[in-house]
Amino acid sequence: MDFWGHLDELRGCLLKALAAVAVAAVAAFCCKSWIFALVMAPSRDTFVTYRLFELVTGSAVRFQIDLFNPELAQQFIVHMRVALWIGLLVVSPYVIYLLFHFVAPGLYAHERRHAVKAVAGGYVMFLLGVALNYFLIFPLAFRFLGTYQVSPDVPNRIALTSYIDMLLMLCFLMGVVFELPILSWLLAKIGVLKASFMRRYRRHAVVVVLIVSAVITPTGDALTLSLVALPIYALYEISIGVVRRTERKTH
């Protein structure tokens, strides 16, 4: 095809992707009770993470944090935003397939195999990052910040938008950060990244991880910073192993 033919093909892929996201978002919008039971679960002391901590520590985790809505249309806007994100997450494999179907004819056979591995691995790692945030990082950070008081005379009442913004932002950022092993594998494949280099600058990586964690976390408390920094550093160590294994296969 000529340039305009490729452009028309790309337009068709994007329209299909937008239609799929729209349908999934509408479906999520209609499932308000189920969706927000899932979204609001970490705000209650009956959440699975707190129950597991009770089993491990032997002490009950009890707290009550009130959420409120200060604006007239904000709950409806939050409903639409959450539905859009859920819809995008659900249909993202189909969107990725459409984009891959568009670029696949221009790739060699071995490039297609590597692309499939990178896309599939990247999607799985993104979901793992979202899951880690939902089940560990966000609940513990929310409980700590939501129950922290400078004085008993100042009760905490958290705005709904603050809760949703922090949850969605951390889910997205942790999903992106979990792409580190996939990125390291791709760089090792093209010979740009070496395991020896990553080991040599391990101490520098710790500093970078702390800086990235400080940027990611919307709060300045040490607990949230640690909860984000530890998984990122673990990903760095995993990436060293991935790069070392890729080097052995290449040579």
XYZ file of N, CA and C in Angstrom, residues 46-235:
570
model
N -12.382 -4.378 56.446
C -12.677 -5.778 56.115
C -11.939 -6.237 54.850
N -11.134 -5.361 54.265
C -10.409 -5.703 53.037
C -9.457 -6.867 53.298
N -9.218 -7.669 52.249
C -8.450 -8.904 52.405
C -7.035 -8.650 52.926
N -6.421 -7.560 52.516
C -5.054 -7.262 52.965
C -5.001 -7.065 54.469
N -5.973 -6.326 55.009
C -5.992 -6.099 56.450
C -6.281 -7.400 57.196
N -7.117 -8.245 56.623
C -7.411 -9.543 57.255
C -6.169 -10.424 57.311
N -5.387 -10.406 56.239
C -4.153 -11.195 56.230
C -3.166 -10.676 57.264
N -3.088 -9.364 57.413
C -2.216 -8.808 58.433
C -2.681 -9.199 59.834
N -3.972 -9.321 60.023
C -4.493 -9.782 61.305
C -4.047 -11.212 61.593
N -4.102 -12.065 60.561
C -3.680 -13.450 60.745
C -2.190 -13.555 61.047
N -1.393 -12.708 60.387
C 0.053 -12.761 60.570
C 0.465 -12.192 61.925
N -0.083 -11.036 62.266
C 0.334 -10.346 63.487
C -0.443 -10.792 64.715
N -1.632 -11.343 64.502
C -2.461 -11.763 65.638
C -3.215 -10.635 66.298
N -3.125 -9.418 65.744
C -3.838 -8.272 66.313
C -4.832 -7.739 65.285
N -5.981 -7.317 65.786
C -7.040 -6.844 64.900
C -6.687 -5.482 64.308
N -7.026 -5.315 63.031
C -6.828 -4.038 62.343
C -8.194 -3.402 62.162
N -8.510 -2.420 62.989
C -9.811 -1.770 62.945
C -9.642 -0.269 62.760
N -10.364 0.288 61.790
C -10.341 1.722 61.565
C -11.580 2.114 60.786
N -11.904 3.361 60.827
C -13.031 3.899 60.070
C -12.639 5.253 59.495
N -12.626 5.350 58.194
C -12.264 6.582 57.504
C -13.455 7.016 56.661
N -13.938 8.197 56.914
C -15.109 8.701 56.201
C -14.692 9.402 54.919
N -15.347 9.025 53.825
C -15.165 9.709 52.547
C -16.349 10.637 52.318
N -16.082 11.787 51.729
C -17.173 12.724 51.468
C -17.011 13.320 50.086
N -18.112 13.874 49.591
C -18.123 14.489 48.262
C -18.479 15.966 48.408
N -17.532 16.883 48.126
C -17.788 18.311 48.364
C -18.439 19.040 47.191
N -18.570 18.376 46.027
C -19.082 19.058 44.841
C -20.296 18.337 44.290
N -21.178 19.093 43.638
C -22.469 18.552 43.205
C -22.335 17.435 42.178
N -21.542 17.658 41.120
C -21.459 16.692 40.016
C -20.268 15.748 40.133
N -19.514 15.831 41.228
C -18.255 15.106 41.300
C -18.443 13.597 41.305
N -19.475 13.095 41.956
C -19.672 11.637 42.002
C -19.957 11.077 40.610
N -20.731 11.810 39.816
C -21.001 11.362 38.449
C -19.731 11.386 37.606
N -18.897 12.425 37.780
C -17.639 12.522 37.037
C -16.697 11.396 37.441
N -16.612 11.119 38.732
C -15.782 10.017 39.220
C -16.270 8.696 38.646
N -17.589 8.520 38.599
C -18.174 7.298 38.027
C -17.727 7.118 36.579
N -17.773 8.184 35.787
C -17.373 8.097 34.378
C -15.875 7.816 34.244
N -15.055 8.480 35.073
C -13.606 8.266 34.998
C -13.236 6.828 35.316
N -13.787 6.301 36.382
C -13.477 4.928 36.780
C -13.959 3.946 35.719
N -15.156 4.173 35.169
C -15.671 3.298 34.120
C -14.764 3.311 32.896
N -14.244 4.491 32.544
C -13.349 4.596 31.391
C -12.057 3.826 31.628
N -11.456 3.969 32.820
C -10.215 3.250 33.131
C -10.432 1.746 33.164
N -11.532 1.307 33.759
C -11.833 -0.131 33.800
C -12.040 -0.667 32.394
N -12.782 0.071 31.581
C -13.014 -0.353 30.204
C -11.727 -0.444 29.418
N -10.847 0.537 29.592
C -9.561 0.522 28.886
C -8.712 -0.664 29.329
N -8.705 -0.953 30.621
C -7.914 -2.077 31.127
C -8.444 -3.406 30.599
N -9.763 -3.543 30.515
C -10.373 -4.811 30.080
C -10.100 -5.083 28.605
N -10.226 -4.065 27.762
C -10.094 -4.287 26.308
C -8.684 -4.012 25.803
N -7.754 -3.693 26.688
C -6.392 -3.382 26.228
C -5.744 -4.533 25.452
N -5.991 -5.821 25.782
C -5.428 -6.883 24.924
C -5.918 -6.789 23.478
N -7.202 -6.459 23.312
C -7.736 -6.325 21.952
C -7.128 -5.115 21.245
N -6.958 -4.009 21.974
C -6.343 -2.813 21.396
C -4.906 -3.111 20.976
N -4.175 -3.822 21.837
C -2.791 -4.194 21.511
C -2.761 -5.099 20.283
N -3.723 -6.031 20.204
C -3.796 -6.928 19.039
C -4.026 -6.132 17.760
N -4.909 -5.140 17.791
C -5.169 -4.325 16.601
C -3.919 -3.581 16.150
N -3.216 -2.991 17.103
C -2.002 -2.256 16.760
C -0.914 -3.194 16.233
N -0.811 -4.369 16.865
C 0.184 -5.338 16.393
C -0.173 -5.840 14.997
N -1.456 -6.058 14.746
C -1.903 -6.495 13.423
C -1.559 -5.443 12.365
N -1.525 -4.176 12.756
C -1.203 -3.112 11.808
C 0.286 -3.102 11.467
N 1.154 -3.309 12.471
C 2.600 -3.207 12.226
C 3.231 -4.546 11.848
N 2.546 -5.667 12.096
C 3.138 -6.987 11.870
C 3.607 -7.220 10.432
N 2.858 -6.775 9.399
C 3.327 -7.033 8.031
C 4.689 -6.412 7.722
N 5.109 -5.406 8.471
C 6.402 -4.781 8.213
C 7.544 -5.381 9.001
N 7.285 -6.470 9.722
C 8.315 -7.096 10.553
C 8.760 -8.421 9.957
N 10.024 -8.771 10.213
C 10.503 -10.103 9.866
C 9.936 -11.123 10.854
N 10.076 -12.405 10.510
C 9.493 -13.464 11.342
C 10.063 -13.437 12.758
N 11.400 -13.295 12.886
C 11.989 -13.287 14.229
C 11.616 -12.018 14.990
N 11.410 -10.912 14.269
C 10.977 -9.683 14.925
C 9.552 -9.827 15.444
N 8.703 -10.529 14.697
C 7.341 -10.764 15.162
C 7.339 -11.586 16.443
N 8.207 -12.628 16.497
C 8.264 -13.462 17.713
C 8.691 -12.629 18.915
N 9.708 -11.802 18.735
C 10.155 -10.954 19.840
C 9.083 -9.945 20.223
N 8.377 -9.422 19.230
C 7.326 -8.439 19.514
C 6.186 -9.070 20.302
N 5.808 -10.293 19.929
C 4.741 -10.995 20.656
C 5.145 -11.230 22.105
N 6.388 -11.675 22.316
C 6.872 -11.891 23.676
C 6.880 -10.591 24.474
N 7.348 -9.508 23.858
C 7.428 -8.224 24.553
C 6.043 -7.700 24.913
N 5.108 -7.801 23.970
C 3.755 -7.284 24.218
C 3.044 -8.118 25.279
N 3.111 -9.449 25.143
C 2.450 -10.314 26.121
C 3.075 -10.159 27.502
N 4.410 -10.159 27.547
C 5.084 -9.979 28.827
C 4.814 -8.622 29.433
N 4.786 -7.585 28.601
C 4.515 -6.244 29.094
C 3.117 -6.114 29.676
N 2.147 -6.758 29.040
C 0.766 -6.697 29.549
C 0.646 -7.419 30.884
N 1.263 -8.590 30.974
C 1.220 -9.346 32.233
C 1.908 -8.565 33.350
N 3.063 -7.971 33.056
C 3.786 -7.208 34.076
C 2.990 -5.974 34.502
N 2.300 -5.345 33.566
C 1.469 -4.192 33.923
C 0.369 -4.613 34.884
N -0.282 -5.738 34.598
C -1.332 -6.236 35.489
C -0.774 -6.592 36.863
N 0.430 -7.138 36.911
C 1.052 -7.456 38.197
C 1.318 -6.182 39.000
N 1.763 -5.134 38.315
C 1.984 -3.858 38.991
C 0.693 -3.280 39.546
N -0.380 -3.352 38.764
C -1.689 -2.875 39.224
C -2.164 -3.693 40.421
N -1.999 -5.022 40.344
C -2.436 -5.891 41.435
C -1.644 -5.619 42.714
N -0.324 -5.448 42.583
C 0.497 -5.163 43.764
C 0.062 -3.861 44.427
N -0.216 -2.861 43.617
C -0.665 -1.597 44.189
C -2.022 -1.748 44.872
N -2.952 -2.444 44.209
C -4.315 -2.566 44.742
C -4.350 -3.366 46.045
N -3.565 -4.428 46.101
C -3.643 -5.306 47.264
C -2.641 -4.974 48.370
N -1.598 -4.193 48.078
C -0.590 -3.962 49.110
C -0.263 -2.478 49.298
N 0.238 -1.840 48.247
C 0.763 -0.485 48.409
C -0.332 0.514 48.779
N -1.397 0.557 47.981
C -2.442 1.543 48.247
C -3.171 1.290 49.561
N -3.598 0.064 49.886
C -4.309 -0.131 51.158
C -3.503 0.293 52.381
N -2.221 -0.092 52.426
C -1.405 0.252 53.588
C -1.141 1.754 53.653
N -0.894 2.367 52.493
C -0.685 3.815 52.472
C -1.965 4.554 52.866
N -3.097 4.088 52.360
C -4.375 4.736 52.687
C -4.694 4.608 54.171
N -4.478 3.430 54.741
C -4.769 3.246 56.164
C -3.865 4.129 57.025
N -2.577 4.189 56.664
C -1.643 4.996 57.445
C -1.994 6.480 57.367
N -2.186 6.984 56.146
C -2.449 8.409 55.973
C -3.855 8.780 56.432
N -4.809 7.860 56.222
C -6.186 8.163 56.599
C -6.423 8.146 58.096
N -5.602 7.418 58.842
C -5.772 7.339 60.290
C -4.774 8.209 61.047
N -3.822 8.812 60.317
C -2.819 9.640 60.984
C -3.446 10.971 61.401
N -3.193 11.380 62.637
C -3.737 12.627 63.158
C -2.668 13.394 63.925
N -2.608 14.677 63.698
C -1.711 15.516 64.488
C -2.333 15.829 65.844
N -3.672 15.695 65.925
C -4.377 15.954 67.177
C -5.736 15.262 67.121
N -6.229 14.756 68.255
C -7.581 14.160 68.270
C -8.672 15.158 67.912
N -8.359 16.436 68.001
C -9.344 17.468 67.682
C -9.505 17.686 66.178
N -8.650 17.019 65.377
C -8.706 17.197 63.919
C -9.042 15.844 63.277
N -10.319 15.515 63.126
C -10.686 14.242 62.509
C -10.407 14.244 61.011
N -10.172 13.064 60.472
C -9.902 12.918 59.037
C -11.197 12.624 58.288
N -11.446 13.408 57.262
C -12.529 13.142 56.321
C -11.931 13.318 54.927
N -11.800 12.216 54.193
C -11.080 12.205 52.919
C -12.054 12.473 51.777
N -11.695 13.387 50.911
C -12.526 13.667 49.735
C -12.508 12.479 48.784
N -13.647 12.201 48.175
C -13.752 11.079 47.240
C -12.760 11.227 46.096
N -12.604 12.434 45.568
C -11.680 12.648 44.446
C -10.240 12.371 44.859
N -9.878 12.718 46.098
C -8.522 12.447 46.584
C -8.264 10.945 46.624
N -9.235 10.188 47.099
C -9.117 8.727 47.160
C -8.967 8.129 45.766
N -9.848 8.513 44.853
C -9.843 7.955 43.500
C -8.581 8.364 42.748
N -8.190 9.620 42.863
C -6.989 10.098 42.161
C -5.752 9.327 42.602
N -5.603 9.125 43.908
C -4.441 8.411 44.419
C -4.448 6.955 43.971
N -5.626 6.312 44.006
C -5.732 4.909 43.599
C -5.395 4.737 42.119
N -6.003 5.535 41.248
C -5.782 5.400 39.815
C -4.350 5.756 39.428
N -3.820 6.822 40.039
C -2.464 7.237 39.691
C -1.447 6.182 40.088
N -1.574 5.639 41.300
C -0.616 4.628 41.749
C -0.750 3.338 40.933
N -1.974 2.966 40.573
C -2.163 1.769 39.738
C -1.460 1.945 38.395
N -1.650 3.099 37.761
C -1.035 3.342 36.464
C 0.490 3.391 36.573
N 1.001 4.129 37.552
C 2.445 4.286 37.675
C 3.127 2.971 38.041
N 2.527 2.192 38.930
C 3.131 0.903 39.281
C 3.075 -0.056 38.094
N 2.012 0.026 37.295
C 1.956 -0.786 36.085
C 3.068 -0.440 35.122
N 3.342 0.859 34.964
C 4.423 1.302 34.079
C 5.783 0.885 34.627
N 5.983 1.050 35.932
C 7.267 0.693 36.545
C 7.554 -0.800 36.387
N 6.518 -1.620 36.407
C 6.707 -3.068 36.289
C 7.123 -3.492 34.878
N 7.198 -2.538 33.954
C 7.691 -2.849 32.619
C 9.219 -2.881 32.572
N 9.887 -2.611 33.695
C 11.343 -2.550 33.723
C 12.011 -3.835 33.217
N 11.599 -5.031 33.655
C 12.246 -6.246 33.119
C 12.058 -6.410 31.605
N 10.896 -6.030 31.099
C 10.639 -6.134 29.659
C 11.528 -5.163 28.898
N 11.649 -3.953 29.394
C 12.519 -2.968 28.757
C 13.977 -3.421 28.803
N 14.394 -3.969 29.933
C 15.770 -4.463 30.052
C 16.016 -5.603 29.071
N 15.056 -6.476 28.903
C 15.191 -7.599 27.959
C 15.342 -7.087 26.529
N 14.530 -6.096 26.152
C 14.622 -5.542 24.806
C 15.980 -4.871 24.576
N 16.450 -4.115 25.562
C 17.746 -3.453 25.424
C 18.887 -4.469 25.364
N 18.747 -5.574 26.125
C 19.764 -6.619 26.073
C 19.746 -7.329 24.719
N 18.564 -7.470 24.136
C 18.438 -8.125 22.839
C 19.189 -7.373 21.740
N 19.163 -6.054 21.824
C 19.836 -5.266 20.793
C 21.264 -4.904 21.198
N 21.707 -5.434 22.335
C 23.089 -5.268 22.750
C 23.421 -3.957 23.423
N 22.414 -3.207 23.853
C 22.659 -1.909 24.484
C 22.939 -2.055 25.977
N 22.308 -3.025 26.632
C 22.403 -3.167 28.087
C 23.129 -4.457 28.444
N 24.030 -4.381 29.424
C 24.797 -5.520 29.895
C 24.542 -5.738 31.383
N 24.538 -7.009 31.793
C 24.332 -7.333 33.206
C 25.470 -6.796 34.061
N 26.698 -6.830 33.534
C 27.846 -6.311 34.281
C 27.687 -4.823 34.569
N 27.132 -4.084 33.610
C 26.891 -2.655 33.799
C 25.872 -2.429 34.905
N 24.802 -3.217 34.915
C 23.767 -3.061 35.928
C 24.292 -3.421 37.309
N 25.147 -4.432 37.405
C 25.725 -4.791 38.706
C 26.697 -3.716 39.187
N 27.470 -3.150 38.269
C 28.464 -2.151 38.641
C 27.803 -0.899 39.214
N 26.640 -0.544 38.676
C 25.969 0.679 39.111
C 24.756 0.367 40.000
N 24.845 -0.710 40.760
C 23.743 -1.102 41.644
C 23.470 -0.026 42.704
N 24.539 0.523 43.285
C 24.355 1.565 44.307
C 23.706 2.816 43.724
N 24.115 3.150 42.519
C 23.481 4.300 41.866
C 22.005 4.017 41.587
N 21.723 2.755 41.275
C 20.338 2.375 41.002
C 19.463 2.553 42.243
N 20.033 2.270 43.419
C 19.274 2.451 44.660
C 18.857 3.908 44.819
N 19.770 4.816 44.537
C 19.455 6.248 44.637
C 18.375 6.630 43.631
N 18.513 6.135 42.394
C 17.518 6.426 41.363
C 16.154 5.867 41.757
N 16.129 4.651 42.322
C 14.878 4.040 42.757
C 14.202 4.893 43.821
N 14.966 5.399 44.776
C 14.396 6.249 45.818
C 13.836 7.546 45.238
N 14.546 8.109 44.251
C 14.068 9.342 43.621
C 12.774 9.076 42.849
N 12.765 7.984 42.070
C 11.563 7.632 41.300
C 10.396 7.353 42.242
N 10.655 6.654 43.343
C 9.598 6.352 44.315
C 9.049 7.627 44.932
N 9.935 8.578 45.214
C 9.487 9.852 45.777
C 8.620 10.625 44.787
N 8.944 10.514 43.493
C 8.142 11.184 42.468
C 6.794 10.493 42.310
N 6.794 9.147 42.348
C 5.568 8.387 42.154
C 4.592 8.609 43.294
N 5.088 8.551 44.528
C 4.208 8.637 45.687
C 3.658 10.047 45.822
N 2.349 10.185 45.941
C 1.755 11.515 46.066
C 1.917 12.105 47.456
N 2.420 11.312 48.395
C 2.611 11.786 49.763
C 4.088 11.716 50.103
N 4.468 12.360 51.185
C 5.875 12.401 51.559
C 6.232 11.494 52.713
N 5.346 10.572 53.085
C 5.631 9.738 54.249
C 6.576 8.604 53.883
N 7.339 8.164 54.881
C 8.362 7.143 54.649
C 7.749 5.782 54.353
N 6.574 5.481 54.919
C 5.950 4.169 54.704
C 5.592 3.962 53.240
N 4.881 4.926 52.661
C 4.498 4.813 51.249
C 5.726 4.767 50.356
N 6.728 5.585 50.682
C 7.966 5.587 49.908
C 8.628 4.219 49.928
N 8.665 3.579 51.089
C 9.281 2.253 51.210
C 8.473 1.197 50.462
N 7.145 1.285 50.565
C 6.288 0.309 49.892
C 6.451 0.365 48.376
N 6.759 1.545 47.840
C 6.971 1.682 46.399
C 8.402 1.329 46.023
N 9.370 1.744 46.851
C 10.783 1.566 46.512
C 11.204 0.101 46.530
N 10.740 -0.672 47.488
C 11.167 -2.071 47.601
C 10.788 -2.902 46.367
N 9.531 -2.845 45.887
C 9.213 -3.603 44.662
C 10.015 -3.138 43.444
N 10.266 -1.821 43.334
C 11.030 -1.324 42.184
C 12.457 -1.854 42.227
N 13.059 -1.857 43.414
C 14.422 -2.384 43.504
C 14.437 -3.890 43.225
N 13.402 -4.591 43.683
C 13.310 -6.026 43.373
C 13.217 -6.237 41.862
N 12.503 -5.367 41.174
C 12.420 -5.448 39.714
C 13.784 -5.199 39.069
